[in-house]
Tab-separated table of N, CA and C in Angstrom:
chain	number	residue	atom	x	y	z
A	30	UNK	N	121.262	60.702	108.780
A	30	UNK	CA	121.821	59.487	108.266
A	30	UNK	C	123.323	59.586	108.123
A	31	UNK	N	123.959	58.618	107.799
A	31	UNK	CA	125.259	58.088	107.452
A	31	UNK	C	126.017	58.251	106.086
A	32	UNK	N	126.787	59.106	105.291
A	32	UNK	CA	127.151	58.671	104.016
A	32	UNK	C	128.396	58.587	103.969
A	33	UNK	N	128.667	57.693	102.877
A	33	UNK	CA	130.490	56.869	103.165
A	33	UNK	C	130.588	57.475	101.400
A	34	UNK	N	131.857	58.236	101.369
A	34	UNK	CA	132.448	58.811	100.201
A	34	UNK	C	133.640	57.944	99.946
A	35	UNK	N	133.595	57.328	98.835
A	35	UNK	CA	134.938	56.862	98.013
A	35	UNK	C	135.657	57.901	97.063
A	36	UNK	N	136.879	58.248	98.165
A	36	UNK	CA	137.362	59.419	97.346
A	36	UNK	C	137.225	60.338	98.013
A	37	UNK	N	137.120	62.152	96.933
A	37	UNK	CA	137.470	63.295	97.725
A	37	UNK	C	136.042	63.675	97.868
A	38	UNK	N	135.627	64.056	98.757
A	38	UNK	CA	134.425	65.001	99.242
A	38	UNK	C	133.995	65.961	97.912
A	39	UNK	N	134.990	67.112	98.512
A	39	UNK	CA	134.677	67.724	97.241
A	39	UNK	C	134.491	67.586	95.854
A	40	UNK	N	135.292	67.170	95.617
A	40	UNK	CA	135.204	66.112	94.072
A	40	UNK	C	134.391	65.490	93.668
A	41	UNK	N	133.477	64.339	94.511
A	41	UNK	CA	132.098	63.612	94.636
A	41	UNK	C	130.963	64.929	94.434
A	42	UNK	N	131.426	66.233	95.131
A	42	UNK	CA	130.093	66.724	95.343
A	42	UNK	C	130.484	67.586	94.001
A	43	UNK	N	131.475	67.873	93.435
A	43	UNK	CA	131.358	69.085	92.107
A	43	UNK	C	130.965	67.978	91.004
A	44	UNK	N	131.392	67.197	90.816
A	44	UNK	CA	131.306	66.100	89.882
A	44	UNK	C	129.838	65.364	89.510
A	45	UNK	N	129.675	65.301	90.626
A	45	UNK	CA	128.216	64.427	90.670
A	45	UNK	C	127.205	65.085	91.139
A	46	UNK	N	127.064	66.530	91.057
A	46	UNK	CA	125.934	67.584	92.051
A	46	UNK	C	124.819	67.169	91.278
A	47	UNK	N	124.933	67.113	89.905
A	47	UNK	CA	123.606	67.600	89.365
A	47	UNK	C	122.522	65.979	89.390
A	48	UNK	N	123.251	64.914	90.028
A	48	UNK	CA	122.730	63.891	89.749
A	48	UNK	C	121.670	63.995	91.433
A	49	UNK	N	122.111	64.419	92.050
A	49	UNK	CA	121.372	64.815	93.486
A	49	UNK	C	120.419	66.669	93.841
A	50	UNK	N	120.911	67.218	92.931
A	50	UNK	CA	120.880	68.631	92.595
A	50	UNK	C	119.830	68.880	91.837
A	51	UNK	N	118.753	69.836	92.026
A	51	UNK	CA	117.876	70.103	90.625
A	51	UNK	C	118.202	71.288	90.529
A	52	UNK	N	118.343	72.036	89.481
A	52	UNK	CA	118.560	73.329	89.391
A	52	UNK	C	117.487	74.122	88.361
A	53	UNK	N	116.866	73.316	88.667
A	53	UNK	CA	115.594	73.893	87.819
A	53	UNK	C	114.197	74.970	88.608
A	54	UNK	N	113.967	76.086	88.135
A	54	UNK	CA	112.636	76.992	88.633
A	54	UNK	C	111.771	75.982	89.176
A	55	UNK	N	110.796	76.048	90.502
A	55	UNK	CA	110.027	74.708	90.481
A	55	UNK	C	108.773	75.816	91.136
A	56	UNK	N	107.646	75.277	91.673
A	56	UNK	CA	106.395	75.940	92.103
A	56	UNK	C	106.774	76.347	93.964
A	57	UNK	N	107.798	75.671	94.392
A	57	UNK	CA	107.611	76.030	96.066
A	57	UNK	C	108.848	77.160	95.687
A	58	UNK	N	109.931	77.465	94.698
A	58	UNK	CA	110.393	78.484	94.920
A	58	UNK	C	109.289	79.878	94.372
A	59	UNK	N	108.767	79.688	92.917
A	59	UNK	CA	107.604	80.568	93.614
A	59	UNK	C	106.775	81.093	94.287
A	60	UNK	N	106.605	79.718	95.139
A	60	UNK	CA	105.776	80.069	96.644
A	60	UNK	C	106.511	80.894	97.697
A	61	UNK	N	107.684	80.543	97.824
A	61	UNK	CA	108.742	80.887	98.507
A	61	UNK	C	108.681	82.663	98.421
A	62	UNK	N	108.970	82.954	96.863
A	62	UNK	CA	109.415	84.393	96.208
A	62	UNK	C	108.434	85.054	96.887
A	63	UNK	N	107.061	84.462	96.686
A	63	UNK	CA	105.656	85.515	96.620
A	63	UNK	C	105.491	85.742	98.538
A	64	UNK	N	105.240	84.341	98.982
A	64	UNK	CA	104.458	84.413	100.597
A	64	UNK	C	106.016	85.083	101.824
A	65	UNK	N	107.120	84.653	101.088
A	65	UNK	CA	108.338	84.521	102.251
A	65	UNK	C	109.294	86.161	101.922
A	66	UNK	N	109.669	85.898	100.166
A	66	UNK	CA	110.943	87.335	100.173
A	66	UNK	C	110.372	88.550	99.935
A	67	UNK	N	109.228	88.508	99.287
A	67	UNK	CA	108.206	89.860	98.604
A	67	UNK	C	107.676	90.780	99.769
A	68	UNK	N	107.609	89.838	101.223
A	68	UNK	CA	107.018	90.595	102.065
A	68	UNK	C	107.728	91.038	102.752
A	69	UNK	N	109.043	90.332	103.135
A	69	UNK	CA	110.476	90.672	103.866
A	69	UNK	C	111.184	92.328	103.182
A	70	UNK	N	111.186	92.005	101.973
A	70	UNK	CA	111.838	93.376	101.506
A	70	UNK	C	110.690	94.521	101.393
A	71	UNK	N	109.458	94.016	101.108
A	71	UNK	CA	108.339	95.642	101.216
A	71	UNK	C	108.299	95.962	102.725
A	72	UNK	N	108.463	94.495	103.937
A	72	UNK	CA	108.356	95.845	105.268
A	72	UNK	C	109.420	95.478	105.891
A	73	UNK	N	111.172	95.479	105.626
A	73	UNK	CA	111.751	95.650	105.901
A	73	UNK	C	111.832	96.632	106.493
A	74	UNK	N	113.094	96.150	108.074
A	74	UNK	CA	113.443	97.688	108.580
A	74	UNK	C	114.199	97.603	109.269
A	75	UNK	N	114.950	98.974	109.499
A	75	UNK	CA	116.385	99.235	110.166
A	75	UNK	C	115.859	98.507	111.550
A	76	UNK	N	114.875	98.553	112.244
A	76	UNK	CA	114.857	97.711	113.772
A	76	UNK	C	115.215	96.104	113.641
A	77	UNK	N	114.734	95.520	112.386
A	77	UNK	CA	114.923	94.344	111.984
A	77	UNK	C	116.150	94.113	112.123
A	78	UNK	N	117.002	94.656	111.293
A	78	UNK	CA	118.785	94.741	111.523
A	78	UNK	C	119.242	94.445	112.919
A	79	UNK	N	118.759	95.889	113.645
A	79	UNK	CA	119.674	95.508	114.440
A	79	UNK	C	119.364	94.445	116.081
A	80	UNK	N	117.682	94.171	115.850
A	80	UNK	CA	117.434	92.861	116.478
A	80	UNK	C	118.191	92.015	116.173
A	81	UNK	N	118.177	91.717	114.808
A	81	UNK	CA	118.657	90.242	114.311
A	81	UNK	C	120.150	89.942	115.010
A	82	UNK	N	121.121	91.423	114.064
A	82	UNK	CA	121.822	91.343	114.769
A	82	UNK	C	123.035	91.381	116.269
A	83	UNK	N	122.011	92.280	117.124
A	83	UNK	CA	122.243	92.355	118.697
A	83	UNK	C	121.900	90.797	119.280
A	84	UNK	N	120.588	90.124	118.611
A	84	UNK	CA	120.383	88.635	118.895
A	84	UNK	C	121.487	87.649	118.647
A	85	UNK	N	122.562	87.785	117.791
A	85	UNK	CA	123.661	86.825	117.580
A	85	UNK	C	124.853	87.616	118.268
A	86	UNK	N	125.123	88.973	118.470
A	86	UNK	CA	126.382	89.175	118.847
A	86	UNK	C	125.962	89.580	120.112
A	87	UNK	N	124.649	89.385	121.156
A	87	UNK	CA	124.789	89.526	122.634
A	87	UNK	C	124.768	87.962	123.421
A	88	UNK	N	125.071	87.295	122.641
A	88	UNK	CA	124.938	86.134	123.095
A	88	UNK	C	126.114	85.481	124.106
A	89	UNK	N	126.487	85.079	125.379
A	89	UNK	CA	127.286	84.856	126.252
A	89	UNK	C	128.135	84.117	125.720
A	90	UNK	N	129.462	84.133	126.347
A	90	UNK	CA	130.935	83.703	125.696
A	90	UNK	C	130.316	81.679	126.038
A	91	UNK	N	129.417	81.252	127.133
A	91	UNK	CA	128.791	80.247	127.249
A	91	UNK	C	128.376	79.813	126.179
A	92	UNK	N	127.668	80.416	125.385
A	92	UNK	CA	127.147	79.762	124.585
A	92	UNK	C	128.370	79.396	123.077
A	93	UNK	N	128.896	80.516	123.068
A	93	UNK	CA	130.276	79.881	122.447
A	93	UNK	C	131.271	79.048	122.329
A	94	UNK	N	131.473	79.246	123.677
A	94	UNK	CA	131.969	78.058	124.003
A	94	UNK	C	131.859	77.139	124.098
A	95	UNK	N	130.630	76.446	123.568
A	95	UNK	CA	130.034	75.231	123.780
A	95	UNK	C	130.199	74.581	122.307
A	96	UNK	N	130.910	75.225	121.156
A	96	UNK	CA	131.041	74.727	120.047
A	96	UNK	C	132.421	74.949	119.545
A	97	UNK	N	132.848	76.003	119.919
A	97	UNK	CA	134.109	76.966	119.546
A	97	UNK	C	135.475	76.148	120.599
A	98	UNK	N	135.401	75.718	121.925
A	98	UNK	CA	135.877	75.351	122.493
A	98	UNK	C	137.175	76.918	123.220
A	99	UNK	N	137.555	76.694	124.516
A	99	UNK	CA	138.436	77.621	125.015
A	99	UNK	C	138.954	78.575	124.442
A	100	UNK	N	139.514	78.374	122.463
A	100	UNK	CA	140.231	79.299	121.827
A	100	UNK	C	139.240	80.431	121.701
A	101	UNK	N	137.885	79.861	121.496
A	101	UNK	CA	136.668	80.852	120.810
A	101	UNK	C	137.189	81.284	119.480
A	102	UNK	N	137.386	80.782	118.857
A	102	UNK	CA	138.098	81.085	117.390
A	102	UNK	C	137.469	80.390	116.041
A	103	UNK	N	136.693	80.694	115.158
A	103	UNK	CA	136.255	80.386	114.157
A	103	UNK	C	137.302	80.097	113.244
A	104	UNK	N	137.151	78.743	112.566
A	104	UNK	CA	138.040	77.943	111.544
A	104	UNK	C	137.803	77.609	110.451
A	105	UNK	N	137.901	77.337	109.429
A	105	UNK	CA	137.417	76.530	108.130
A	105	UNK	C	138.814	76.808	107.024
A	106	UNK	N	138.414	76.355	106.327
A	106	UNK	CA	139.692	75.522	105.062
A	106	UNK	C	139.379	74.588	104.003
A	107	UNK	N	139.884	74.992	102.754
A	107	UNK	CA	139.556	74.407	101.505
A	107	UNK	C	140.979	74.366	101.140
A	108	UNK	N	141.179	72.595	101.273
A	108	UNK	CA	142.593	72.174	100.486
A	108	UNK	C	142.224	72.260	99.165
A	109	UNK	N	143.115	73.092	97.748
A	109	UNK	CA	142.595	72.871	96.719
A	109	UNK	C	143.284	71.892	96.059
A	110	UNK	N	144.912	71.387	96.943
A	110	UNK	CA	145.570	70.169	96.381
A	110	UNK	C	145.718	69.810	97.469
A	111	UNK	N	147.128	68.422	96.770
A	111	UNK	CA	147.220	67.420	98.451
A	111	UNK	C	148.228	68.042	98.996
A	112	UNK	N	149.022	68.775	98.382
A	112	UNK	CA	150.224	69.349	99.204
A	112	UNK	C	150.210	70.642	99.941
Protein backbone atom coordinates (compact mmCIF):
# COMPACT_ATOMS: atom_id res chain seq x y z
CA UNK A 1 0.00 0.00 0.00
CA UNK A 2 0.52 3.76 -0.10
CA UNK A 3 1.19 6.01 3.09
CA UNK A 4 1.32 9.89 2.89
CA UNK A 5 3.25 11.43 6.11
CA UNK A 6 2.49 15.03 7.20
CA UNK A 7 5.70 16.03 8.43
CA UNK A 8 8.99 14.19 9.40
CA UNK A 9 9.10 10.41 8.91
CA UNK A 10 10.98 9.88 11.68
CA UNK A 11 9.21 11.96 14.03
CA UNK A 12 5.65 10.39 12.99
CA UNK A 13 7.26 7.04 13.62
CA UNK A 14 9.09 7.87 17.31
CA UNK A 15 6.12 9.85 18.36
CA UNK A 16 3.30 7.84 17.39
CA UNK A 17 4.96 4.06 17.45
CA UNK A 18 3.09 2.84 20.21
CA UNK A 19 -0.29 3.75 18.68
CA UNK A 20 0.61 1.16 15.66
CA UNK A 21 3.23 -0.82 17.86
CA UNK A 22 2.35 -3.49 20.54
CA UNK A 23 5.04 -4.11 22.72
CA UNK A 24 3.54 -6.43 24.71
CA UNK A 25 4.66 -10.59 25.34
CA UNK A 26 1.84 -12.20 23.13
CA UNK A 27 1.28 -16.27 22.44
CA UNK A 28 2.94 -16.38 18.64
CA UNK A 29 6.15 -14.90 20.24
CA UNK A 30 6.04 -17.86 22.49
CA UNK A 31 5.36 -19.99 19.69
CA UNK A 32 8.05 -18.40 17.91
CA UNK A 33 10.72 -18.87 21.18
CA UNK A 34 9.71 -22.66 21.60
CA UNK A 35 9.11 -24.23 17.65
CA UNK A 36 11.67 -21.49 15.71
CA UNK A 37 14.85 -20.07 18.33
CA UNK A 38 15.07 -23.13 20.96
CA UNK A 39 15.84 -25.42 18.12
CA UNK A 40 18.18 -23.05 16.08
CA UNK A 41 20.55 -22.55 19.06
CA UNK A 42 20.44 -26.47 20.50
CA UNK A 43 21.57 -27.66 16.79
CA UNK A 44 23.38 -24.90 15.75
CA UNK A 45 26.57 -25.18 13.77
CA UNK A 46 29.77 -23.89 12.49
CA UNK A 47 28.56 -25.44 8.78
CA UNK A 48 25.45 -23.30 9.28
CA UNK A 49 27.73 -20.13 9.42
CA UNK A 50 29.51 -20.54 6.86
CA UNK A 51 26.65 -21.73 4.30
CA UNK A 52 24.67 -18.87 5.29
CA UNK A 53 27.36 -16.87 4.88
CA UNK A 54 29.33 -18.07 1.52
CA UNK A 55 25.37 -17.92 0.27
CA UNK A 56 25.35 -13.96 0.51
CA UNK A 57 29.01 -13.14 -0.17
CA UNK A 58 29.33 -15.68 -3.40
CA UNK A 59 26.77 -14.07 -5.02
CA UNK A 60 27.73 -12.37 -8.66
CA UNK A 61 28.62 -8.62 -8.94
CA UNK A 62 25.03 -9.20 -11.34
CA UNK A 63 23.13 -9.62 -8.84
CA UNK A 64 24.40 -6.47 -7.15
CA UNK A 65 24.20 -4.61 -9.42
CA UNK A 66 20.82 -4.83 -9.97
CA UNK A 67 20.07 -2.73 -6.77
CA UNK A 68 23.41 -1.08 -5.88
CA UNK A 69 23.74 0.35 -9.38
CA UNK A 70 27.55 0.73 -11.23
CA UNK A 71 29.12 2.31 -7.88
CA UNK A 72 28.23 -1.13 -6.00
CA UNK A 73 28.38 0.90 -2.89
CA UNK A 74 26.07 0.57 0.09
CA UNK A 75 24.43 3.94 1.48
CA UNK A 76 22.14 5.02 4.25
CA UNK A 77 21.83 8.25 6.51
CA UNK A 78 20.01 9.64 9.46
CA UNK A 79 19.59 13.51 9.31
CA UNK A 80 19.27 14.22 13.06
CA UNK A 81 18.59 18.08 12.11
CA UNK A 82 17.73 20.20 9.06
CA UNK A 83 21.08 21.59 8.68
Amino acid sequence: GKIDFKGDVLETLRDHRREFVSFRLNLQHLKFFVTQWVPEIVTHTKHQDESQVRDHYDRGNDFYNAFLGHTMVYTSGVRLSPE
